[in-house]
Short mmCIF file of C-alpha atoms in Angstrom, two decimals:
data_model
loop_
_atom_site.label_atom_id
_atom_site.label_comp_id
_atom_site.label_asym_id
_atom_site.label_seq_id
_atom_site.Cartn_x
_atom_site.Cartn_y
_atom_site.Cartn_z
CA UNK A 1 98.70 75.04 119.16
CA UNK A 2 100.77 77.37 121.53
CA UNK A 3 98.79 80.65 122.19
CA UNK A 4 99.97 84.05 122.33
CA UNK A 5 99.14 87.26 123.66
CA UNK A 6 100.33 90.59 122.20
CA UNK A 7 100.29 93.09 124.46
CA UNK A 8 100.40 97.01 123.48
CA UNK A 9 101.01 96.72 120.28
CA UNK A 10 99.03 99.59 117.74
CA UNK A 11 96.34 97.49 115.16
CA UNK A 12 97.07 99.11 112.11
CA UNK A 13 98.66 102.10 113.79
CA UNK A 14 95.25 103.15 115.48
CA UNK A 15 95.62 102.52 119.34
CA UNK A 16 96.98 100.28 121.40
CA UNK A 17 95.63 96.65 121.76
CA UNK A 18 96.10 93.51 123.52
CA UNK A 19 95.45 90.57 120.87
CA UNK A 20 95.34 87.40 121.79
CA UNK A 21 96.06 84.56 119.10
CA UNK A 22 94.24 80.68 119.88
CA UNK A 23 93.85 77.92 117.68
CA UNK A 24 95.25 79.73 114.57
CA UNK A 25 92.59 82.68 114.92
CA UNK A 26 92.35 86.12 116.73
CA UNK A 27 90.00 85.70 119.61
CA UNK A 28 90.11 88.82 121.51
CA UNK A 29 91.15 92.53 121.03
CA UNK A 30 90.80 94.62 123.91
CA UNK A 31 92.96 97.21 125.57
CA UNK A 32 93.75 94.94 128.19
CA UNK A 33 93.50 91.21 128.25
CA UNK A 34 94.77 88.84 130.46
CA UNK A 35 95.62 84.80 130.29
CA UNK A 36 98.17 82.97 132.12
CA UNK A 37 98.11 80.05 129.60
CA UNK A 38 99.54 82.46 126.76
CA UNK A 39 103.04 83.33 125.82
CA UNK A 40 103.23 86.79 126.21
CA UNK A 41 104.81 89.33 124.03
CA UNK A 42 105.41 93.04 124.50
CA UNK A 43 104.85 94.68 121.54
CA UNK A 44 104.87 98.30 123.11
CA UNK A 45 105.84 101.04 120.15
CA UNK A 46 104.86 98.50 117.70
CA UNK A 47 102.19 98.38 114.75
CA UNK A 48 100.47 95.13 114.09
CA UNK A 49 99.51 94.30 110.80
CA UNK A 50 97.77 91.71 108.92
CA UNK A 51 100.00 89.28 107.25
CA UNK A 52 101.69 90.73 104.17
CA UNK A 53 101.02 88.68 100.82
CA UNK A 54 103.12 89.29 97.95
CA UNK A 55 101.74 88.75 94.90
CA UNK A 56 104.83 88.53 92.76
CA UNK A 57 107.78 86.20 93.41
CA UNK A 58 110.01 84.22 91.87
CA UNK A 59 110.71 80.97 93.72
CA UNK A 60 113.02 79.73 91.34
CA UNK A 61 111.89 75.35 92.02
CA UNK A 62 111.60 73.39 90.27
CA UNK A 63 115.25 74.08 88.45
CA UNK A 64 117.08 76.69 89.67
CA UNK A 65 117.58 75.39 92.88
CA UNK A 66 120.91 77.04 92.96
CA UNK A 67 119.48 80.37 92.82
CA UNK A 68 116.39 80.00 95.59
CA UNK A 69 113.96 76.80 96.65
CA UNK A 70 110.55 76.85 98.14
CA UNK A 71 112.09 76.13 101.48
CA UNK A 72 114.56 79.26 101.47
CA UNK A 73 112.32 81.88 99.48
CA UNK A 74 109.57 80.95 102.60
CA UNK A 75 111.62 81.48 105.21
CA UNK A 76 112.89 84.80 103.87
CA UNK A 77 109.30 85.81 103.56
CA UNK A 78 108.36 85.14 106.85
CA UNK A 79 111.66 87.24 107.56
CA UNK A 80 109.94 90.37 105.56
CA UNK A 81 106.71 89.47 107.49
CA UNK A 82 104.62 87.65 104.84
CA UNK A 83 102.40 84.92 105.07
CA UNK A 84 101.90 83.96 101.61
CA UNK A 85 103.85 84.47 98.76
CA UNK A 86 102.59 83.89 95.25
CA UNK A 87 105.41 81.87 92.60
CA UNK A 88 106.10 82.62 89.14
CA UNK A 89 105.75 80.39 86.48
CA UNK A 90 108.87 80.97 84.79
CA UNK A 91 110.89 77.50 86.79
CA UNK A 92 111.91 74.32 84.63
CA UNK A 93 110.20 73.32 83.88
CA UNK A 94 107.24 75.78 83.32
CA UNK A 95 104.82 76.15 85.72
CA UNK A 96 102.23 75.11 82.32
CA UNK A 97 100.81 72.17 83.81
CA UNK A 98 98.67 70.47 86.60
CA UNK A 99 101.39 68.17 88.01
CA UNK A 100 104.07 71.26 88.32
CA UNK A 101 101.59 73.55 90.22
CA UNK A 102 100.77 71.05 92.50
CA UNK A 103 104.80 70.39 92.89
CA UNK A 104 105.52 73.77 93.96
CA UNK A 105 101.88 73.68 96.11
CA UNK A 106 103.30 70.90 98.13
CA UNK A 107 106.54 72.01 98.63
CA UNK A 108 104.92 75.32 100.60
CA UNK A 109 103.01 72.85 102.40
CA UNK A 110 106.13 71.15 103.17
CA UNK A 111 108.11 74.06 104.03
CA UNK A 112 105.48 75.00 105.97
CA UNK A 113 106.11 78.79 106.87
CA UNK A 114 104.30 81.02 104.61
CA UNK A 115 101.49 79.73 101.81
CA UNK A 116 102.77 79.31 98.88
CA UNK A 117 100.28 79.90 96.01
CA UNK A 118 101.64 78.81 92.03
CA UNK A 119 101.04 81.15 89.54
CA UNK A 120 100.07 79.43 86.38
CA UNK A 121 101.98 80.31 82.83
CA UNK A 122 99.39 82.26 80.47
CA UNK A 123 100.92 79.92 77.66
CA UNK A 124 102.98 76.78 76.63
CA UNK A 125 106.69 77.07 77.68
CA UNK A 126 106.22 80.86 78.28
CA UNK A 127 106.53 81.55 74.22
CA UNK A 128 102.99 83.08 74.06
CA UNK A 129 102.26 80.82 70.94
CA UNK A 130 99.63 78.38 72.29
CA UNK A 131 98.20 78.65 75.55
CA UNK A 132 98.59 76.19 78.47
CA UNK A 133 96.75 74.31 80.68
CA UNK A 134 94.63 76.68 82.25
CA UNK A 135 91.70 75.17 83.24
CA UNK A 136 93.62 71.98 84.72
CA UNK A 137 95.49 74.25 86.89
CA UNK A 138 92.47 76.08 88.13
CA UNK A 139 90.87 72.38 88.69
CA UNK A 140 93.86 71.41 90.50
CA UNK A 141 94.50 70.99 94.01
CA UNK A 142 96.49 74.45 93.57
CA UNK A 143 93.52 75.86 92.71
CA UNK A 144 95.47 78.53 90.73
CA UNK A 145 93.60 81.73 90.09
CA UNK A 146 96.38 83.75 88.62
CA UNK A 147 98.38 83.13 84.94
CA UNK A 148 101.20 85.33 84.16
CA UNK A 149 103.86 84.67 81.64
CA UNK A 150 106.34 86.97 83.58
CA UNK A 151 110.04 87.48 82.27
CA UNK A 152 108.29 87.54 78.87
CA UNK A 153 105.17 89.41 77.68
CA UNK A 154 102.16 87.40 75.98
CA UNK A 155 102.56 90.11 72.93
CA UNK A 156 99.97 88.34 70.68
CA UNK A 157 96.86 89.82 71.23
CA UNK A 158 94.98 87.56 69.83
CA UNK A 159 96.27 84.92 72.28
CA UNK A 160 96.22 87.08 75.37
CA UNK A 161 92.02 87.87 74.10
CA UNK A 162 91.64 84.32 74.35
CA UNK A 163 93.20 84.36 77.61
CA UNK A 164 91.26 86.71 79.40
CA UNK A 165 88.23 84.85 77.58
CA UNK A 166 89.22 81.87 79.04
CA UNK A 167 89.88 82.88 82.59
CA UNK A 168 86.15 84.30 82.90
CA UNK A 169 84.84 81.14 83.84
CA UNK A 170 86.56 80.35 87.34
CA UNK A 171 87.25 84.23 88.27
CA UNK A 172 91.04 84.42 87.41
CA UNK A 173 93.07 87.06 86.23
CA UNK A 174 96.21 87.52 83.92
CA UNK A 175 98.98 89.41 84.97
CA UNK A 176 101.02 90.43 82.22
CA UNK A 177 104.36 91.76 82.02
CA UNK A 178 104.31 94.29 79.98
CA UNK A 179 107.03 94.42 77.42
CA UNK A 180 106.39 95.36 73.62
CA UNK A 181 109.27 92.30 72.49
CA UNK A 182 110.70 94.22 69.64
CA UNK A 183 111.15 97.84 70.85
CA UNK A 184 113.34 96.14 73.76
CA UNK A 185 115.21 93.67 71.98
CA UNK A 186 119.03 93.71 73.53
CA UNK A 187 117.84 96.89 75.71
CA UNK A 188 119.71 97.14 79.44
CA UNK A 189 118.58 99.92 80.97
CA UNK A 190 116.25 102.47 80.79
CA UNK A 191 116.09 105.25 78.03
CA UNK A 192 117.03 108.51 77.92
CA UNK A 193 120.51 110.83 78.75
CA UNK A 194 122.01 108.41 81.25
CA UNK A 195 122.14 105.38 79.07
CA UNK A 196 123.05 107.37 75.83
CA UNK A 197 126.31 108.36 78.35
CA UNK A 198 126.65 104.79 79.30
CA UNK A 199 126.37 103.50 75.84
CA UNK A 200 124.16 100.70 77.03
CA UNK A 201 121.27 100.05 74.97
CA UNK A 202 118.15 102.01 76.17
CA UNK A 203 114.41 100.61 76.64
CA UNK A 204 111.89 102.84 76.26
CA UNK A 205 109.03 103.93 78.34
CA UNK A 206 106.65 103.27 75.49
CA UNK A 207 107.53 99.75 75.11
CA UNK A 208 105.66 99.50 78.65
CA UNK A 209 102.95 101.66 77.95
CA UNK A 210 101.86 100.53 74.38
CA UNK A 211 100.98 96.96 76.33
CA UNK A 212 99.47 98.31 79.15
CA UNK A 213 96.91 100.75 76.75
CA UNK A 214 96.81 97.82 74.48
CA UNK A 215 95.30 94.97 77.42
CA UNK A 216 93.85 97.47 78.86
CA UNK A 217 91.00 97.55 75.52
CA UNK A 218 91.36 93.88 75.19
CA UNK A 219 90.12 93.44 78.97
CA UNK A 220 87.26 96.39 78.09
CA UNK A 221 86.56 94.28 75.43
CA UNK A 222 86.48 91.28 77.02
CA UNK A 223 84.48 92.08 80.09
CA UNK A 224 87.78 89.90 82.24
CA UNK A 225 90.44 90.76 84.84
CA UNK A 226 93.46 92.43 84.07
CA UNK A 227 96.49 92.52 86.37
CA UNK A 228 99.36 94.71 85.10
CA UNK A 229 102.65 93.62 86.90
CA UNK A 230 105.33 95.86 88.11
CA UNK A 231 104.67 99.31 86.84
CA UNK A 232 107.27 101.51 86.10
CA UNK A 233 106.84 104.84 83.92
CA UNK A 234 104.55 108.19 84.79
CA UNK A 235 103.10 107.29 81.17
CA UNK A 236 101.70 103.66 82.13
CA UNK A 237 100.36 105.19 85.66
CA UNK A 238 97.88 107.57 83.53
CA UNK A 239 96.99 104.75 81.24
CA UNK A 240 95.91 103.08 84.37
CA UNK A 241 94.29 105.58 86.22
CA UNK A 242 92.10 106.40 82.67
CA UNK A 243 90.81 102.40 81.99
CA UNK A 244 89.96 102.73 86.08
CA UNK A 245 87.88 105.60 85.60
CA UNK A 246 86.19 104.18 82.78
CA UNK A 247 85.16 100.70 84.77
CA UNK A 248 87.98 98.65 83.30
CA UNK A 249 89.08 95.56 85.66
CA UNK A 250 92.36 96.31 85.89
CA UNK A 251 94.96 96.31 88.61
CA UNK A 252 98.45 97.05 89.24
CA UNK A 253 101.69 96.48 91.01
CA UNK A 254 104.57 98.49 91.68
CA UNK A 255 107.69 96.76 93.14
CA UNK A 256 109.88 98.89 96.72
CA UNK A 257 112.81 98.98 94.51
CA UNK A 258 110.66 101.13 91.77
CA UNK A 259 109.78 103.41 94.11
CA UNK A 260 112.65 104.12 95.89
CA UNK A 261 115.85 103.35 93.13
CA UNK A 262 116.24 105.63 90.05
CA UNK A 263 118.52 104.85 86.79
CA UNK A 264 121.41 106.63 87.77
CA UNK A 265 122.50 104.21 89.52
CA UNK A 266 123.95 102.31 86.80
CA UNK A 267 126.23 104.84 86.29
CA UNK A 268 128.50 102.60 88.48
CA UNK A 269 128.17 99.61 85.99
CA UNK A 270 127.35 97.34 89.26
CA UNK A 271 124.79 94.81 87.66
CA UNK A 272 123.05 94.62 90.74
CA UNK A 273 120.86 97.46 89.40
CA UNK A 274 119.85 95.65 86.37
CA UNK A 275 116.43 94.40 86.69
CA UNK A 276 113.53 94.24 84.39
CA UNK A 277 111.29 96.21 83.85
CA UNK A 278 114.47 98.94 84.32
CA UNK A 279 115.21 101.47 87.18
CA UNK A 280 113.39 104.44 86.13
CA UNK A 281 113.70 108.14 86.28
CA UNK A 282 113.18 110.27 89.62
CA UNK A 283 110.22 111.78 88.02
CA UNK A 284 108.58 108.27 87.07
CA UNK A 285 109.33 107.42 91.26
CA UNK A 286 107.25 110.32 92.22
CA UNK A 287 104.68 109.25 89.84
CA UNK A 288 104.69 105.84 91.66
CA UNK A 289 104.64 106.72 94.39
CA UNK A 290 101.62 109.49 94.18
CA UNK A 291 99.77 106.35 92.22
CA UNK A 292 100.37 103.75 95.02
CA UNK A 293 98.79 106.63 97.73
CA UNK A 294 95.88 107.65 95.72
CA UNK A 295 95.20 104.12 94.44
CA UNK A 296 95.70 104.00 91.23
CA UNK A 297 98.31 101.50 91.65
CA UNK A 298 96.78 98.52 94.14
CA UNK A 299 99.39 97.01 95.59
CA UNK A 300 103.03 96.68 96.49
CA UNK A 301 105.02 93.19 95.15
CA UNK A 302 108.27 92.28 95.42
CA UNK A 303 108.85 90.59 92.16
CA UNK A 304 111.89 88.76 94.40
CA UNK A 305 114.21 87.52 92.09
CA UNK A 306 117.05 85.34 92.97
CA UNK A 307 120.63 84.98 91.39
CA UNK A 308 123.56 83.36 92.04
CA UNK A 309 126.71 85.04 92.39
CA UNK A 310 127.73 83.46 88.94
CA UNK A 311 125.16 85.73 86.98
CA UNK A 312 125.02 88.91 88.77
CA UNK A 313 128.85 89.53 89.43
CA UNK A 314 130.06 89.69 85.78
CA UNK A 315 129.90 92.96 83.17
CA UNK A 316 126.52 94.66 82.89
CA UNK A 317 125.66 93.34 79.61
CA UNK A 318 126.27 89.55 80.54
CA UNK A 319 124.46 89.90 83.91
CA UNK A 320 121.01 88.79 84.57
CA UNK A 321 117.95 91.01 85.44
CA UNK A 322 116.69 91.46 89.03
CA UNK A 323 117.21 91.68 92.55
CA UNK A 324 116.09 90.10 95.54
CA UNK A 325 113.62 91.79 97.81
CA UNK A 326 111.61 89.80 100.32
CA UNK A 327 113.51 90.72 103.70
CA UNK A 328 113.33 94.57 102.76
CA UNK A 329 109.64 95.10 101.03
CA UNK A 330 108.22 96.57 104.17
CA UNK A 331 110.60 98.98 105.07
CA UNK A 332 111.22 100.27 101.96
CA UNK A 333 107.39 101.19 101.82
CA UNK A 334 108.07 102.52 105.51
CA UNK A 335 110.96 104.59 103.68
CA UNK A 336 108.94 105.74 100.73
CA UNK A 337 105.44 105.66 101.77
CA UNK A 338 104.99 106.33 105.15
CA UNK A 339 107.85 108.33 106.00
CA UNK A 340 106.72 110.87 103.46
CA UNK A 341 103.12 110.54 105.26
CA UNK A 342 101.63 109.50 101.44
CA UNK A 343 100.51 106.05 103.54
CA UNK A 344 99.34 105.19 107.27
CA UNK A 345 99.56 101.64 107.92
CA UNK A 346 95.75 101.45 107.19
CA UNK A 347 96.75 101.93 103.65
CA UNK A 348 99.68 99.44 104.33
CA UNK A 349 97.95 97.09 105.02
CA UNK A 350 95.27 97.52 101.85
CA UNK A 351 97.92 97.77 99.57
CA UNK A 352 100.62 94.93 100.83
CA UNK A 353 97.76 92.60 102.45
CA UNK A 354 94.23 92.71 101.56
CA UNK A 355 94.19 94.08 98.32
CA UNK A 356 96.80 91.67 96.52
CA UNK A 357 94.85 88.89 98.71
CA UNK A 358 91.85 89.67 96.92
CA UNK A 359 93.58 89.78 93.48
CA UNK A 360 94.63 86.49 94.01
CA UNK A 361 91.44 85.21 95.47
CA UNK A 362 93.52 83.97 98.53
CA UNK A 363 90.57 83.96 100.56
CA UNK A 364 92.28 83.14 103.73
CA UNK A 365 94.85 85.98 103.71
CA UNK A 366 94.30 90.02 103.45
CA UNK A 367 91.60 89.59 106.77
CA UNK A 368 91.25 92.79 108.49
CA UNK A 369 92.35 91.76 112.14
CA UNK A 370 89.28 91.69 113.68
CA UNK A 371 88.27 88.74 116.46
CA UNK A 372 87.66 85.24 114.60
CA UNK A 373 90.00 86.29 111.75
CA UNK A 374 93.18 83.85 110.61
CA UNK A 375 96.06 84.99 112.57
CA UNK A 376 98.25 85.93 109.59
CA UNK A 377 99.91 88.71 111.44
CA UNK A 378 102.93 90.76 110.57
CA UNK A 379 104.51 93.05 113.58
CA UNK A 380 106.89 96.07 112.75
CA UNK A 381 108.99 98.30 114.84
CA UNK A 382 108.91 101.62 112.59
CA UNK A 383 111.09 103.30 115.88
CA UNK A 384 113.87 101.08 114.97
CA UNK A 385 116.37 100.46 111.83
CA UNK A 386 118.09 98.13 110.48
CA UNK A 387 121.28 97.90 108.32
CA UNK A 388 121.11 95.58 105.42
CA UNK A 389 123.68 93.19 104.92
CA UNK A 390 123.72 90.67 102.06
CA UNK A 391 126.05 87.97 103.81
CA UNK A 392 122.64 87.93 106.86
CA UNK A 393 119.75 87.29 103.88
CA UNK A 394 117.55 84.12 104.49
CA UNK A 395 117.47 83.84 100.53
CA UNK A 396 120.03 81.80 98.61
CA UNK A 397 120.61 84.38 96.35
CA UNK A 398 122.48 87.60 97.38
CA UNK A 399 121.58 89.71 94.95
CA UNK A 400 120.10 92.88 96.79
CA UNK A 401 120.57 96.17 95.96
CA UNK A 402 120.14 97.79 99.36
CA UNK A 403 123.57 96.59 100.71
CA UNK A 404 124.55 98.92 103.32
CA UNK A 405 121.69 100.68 103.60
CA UNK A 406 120.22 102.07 106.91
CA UNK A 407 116.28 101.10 106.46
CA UNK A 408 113.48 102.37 108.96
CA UNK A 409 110.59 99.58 110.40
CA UNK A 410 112.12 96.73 111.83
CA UNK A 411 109.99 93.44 111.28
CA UNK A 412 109.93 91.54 114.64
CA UNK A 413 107.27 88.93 114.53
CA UNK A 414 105.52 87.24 111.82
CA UNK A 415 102.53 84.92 113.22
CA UNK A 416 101.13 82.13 109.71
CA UNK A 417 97.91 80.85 110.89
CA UNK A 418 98.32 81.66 114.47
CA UNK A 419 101.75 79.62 114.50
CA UNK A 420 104.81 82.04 115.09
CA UNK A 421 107.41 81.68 112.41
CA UNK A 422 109.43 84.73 113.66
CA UNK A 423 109.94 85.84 117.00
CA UNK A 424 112.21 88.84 117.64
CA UNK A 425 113.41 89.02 113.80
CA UNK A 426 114.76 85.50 114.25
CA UNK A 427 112.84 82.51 111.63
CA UNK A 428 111.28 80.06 113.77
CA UNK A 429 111.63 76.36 111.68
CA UNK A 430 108.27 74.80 110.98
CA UNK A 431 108.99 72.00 113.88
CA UNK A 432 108.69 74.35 116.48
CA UNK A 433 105.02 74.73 117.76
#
């Protein structure tokens, strides 16, 4: 395996390091190394980070290949810098079984550019009636330590008790999408004055926040591990911080394009800003984004979401929920986060590496950069920007909402197991060593 040196580049934003990468590990930080068998690369005015996992994405195969494939969704992570990515159950078929897991295992494997980890569905077919096979997933050669039926909520409690229950007994965690199914049936957009002008149906912030309180006391209950997916109201980040201070095992996600996009922007009617859960209010943002810095939120996730052109350019109400958002995660953070000085890339790093790393249980990912750790490493340029254009994205989908946009942090290098699989914000294919 080739070896690299990266010279001058800020660890975590501290001070600046040489790091040289051998044999898929980190073995030696100093302020100045030298080695003529390396490849060298000057990383001066950069911060080096630990490989970003997201913890949330959807991957789209088996099914949808039209919209996104293993192959394509992995090399637009390693374009955002990550190094694993975690899929979604909701493909067709479900993601309810041994043999698809292992499908959608392999094809990482085979893609070969990020790890790809399956997220198992909570229950059969996603329709939160009986629940799937869990433990045959967590046997598998997956080894799948998350269930989530995301895109729909598991709104029986009695089957998302037994859930957590059953989850206990290898470590996992459920990550539910919280969505109370009948105060959001035919809703569009968030509600309140904007969709009342609109006349699009409005989904309320309580429909969120009566889940979250409710799992919340089931997980209490239970004595299990809670993950709450994509938080979006002020309400659901107190409910959070309260089961935290009581010693509840929960955690949470918030997604870039909650804490930066607000729900005027449907005001245009462009379905590219209809995603679920819905673009909130400015007020729930700041919320967010005070919750993400003081950690009552853990991590950032994506909650990527490919769509052809077929179901996103049509009229609002016809249009399908979400937007794509690998190849911008990190500098929208850099916008939102850092920028405002609510972050340093220490906390960065926690909250888009190590901490949704540990969620997962992905042992070999979220490793503070230290000598002898995997070199999962993600390099940013937060001197330069970048202009986002949709016809450039590595996904097959082009379904962002940041078209146009001027973005700070420009990801240059992305290193998966000490193997570079960007160098100078170009996608190296997994042939090249």
């Amino acid at each position: 395996m080739q070896r690299f040196l990266l010279k001058g580049g800020k660890v975590l934003g501290a001070t600046s390091s040489d790091l040289l990468i051998s044999n898929g590990r980190i073995e030696a930080i100093s302020k100045s190394i030298s080695d003529e068998t390396a490849t060298v690369i000057d990383l001066k005015g950069s911060v080096v980070l630990p490989g970003l996992v997201d913890l949330h994405t959807h991957l789209r195969e088996p099914g949808r290949e039209d919209s996104e494939t293993v192959a394509s969704a992995s090399r637009a992570g390693a374009k955002g810098g990550f190094t694993a990515l975690s899929a979604m159950a909701n493909t067709s078929p479900v993601a309810d079984t041994a043999g698809v897991v292992e499908q959608v295992y392999r094809l990482g494997q085979e893609a070969g550019l990020v790890d790809v980890f399956p997220i198992g569905a909570v229950t059969q077919g996603l329709k939160g009636e009986q629940l799937s096979e869990i433990g045959a997933m967590a046997d598998s050669v997956a080894r799948v330590r998350v269930f989530s039926d995301d895109g729909n909520c598991v709104f029986d409690p009695l089957v998302m008790r037994r859930a957590l229950e059953y989850i206990k007994k290898f470590d996992g965690v459920i990550a539910q999408h919280a969505q109370e199914p009948r105060l959001t049936v035919g809703s569009q957009m968030n509600e309140g004055i904007i969709s009342s002008k609109l006349g699009l149906k409005g989904w309320p912030a309580i429909a969120e926040e009566a889940i979250i309180a409710r799992d919340v006391l089931l997980a209490d209950h239970v004595q299990s591990r809670l993950h709450i997916c994509h938080v979006t109201t002020a309400g659901g980040v107190e409910i959070i911080r309260w089961a935290k201070a009581r010693g509840i095992q929960v955690t949470a996600e918030v997604t870039p394009h909650h804490l930066l996009l607000t729900d005027d922007l449907a005001s245009s009617y462009d379905p590219i800003f209809k995603v679920n859960p819905p673009l909130r209010t400015e007020h729930d943002v700041m919320a967010l984004r005070e919750a993400l810095a003081d950690g009552t939120i853990d991590i950032v996730a994506t909650d990527h979401a490919p769509h052809t052109s077929e179901t996103k350019d049509c009229e609002w109400a016809e249009a399908s929920f979400g937007m794509i958002g690998l190849e911008t995660a990190l500098s929208i953070v850099t916008k939102t986060m850092v920028e405002s000085g609510l972050l340093d890339w220490a906390g960065v790093a926690q909250r888009m590496s190590i901490a949704p790393a540990a969620i997962g249980r992905y042992s070999n990912h979220g490793q503070e950069l230290v000598v002898g750790s995997s070199a999962h490493i993600t390099v940013i340029n937060p001197t330069k920007s970048w202009v986002v254009d949709r016809d450039l994205v590595l996904s097959k989908s082009r379904n962002t909402p940041y078209h146009g946009y001027e973005l700070p942090g420009l990801v240059t290098h992305t290193f998966f197991g000490g193997r570079a699989t960007m160098i100078d914000s170009k996608v190296i294919d997994k042939v090249v060593q």
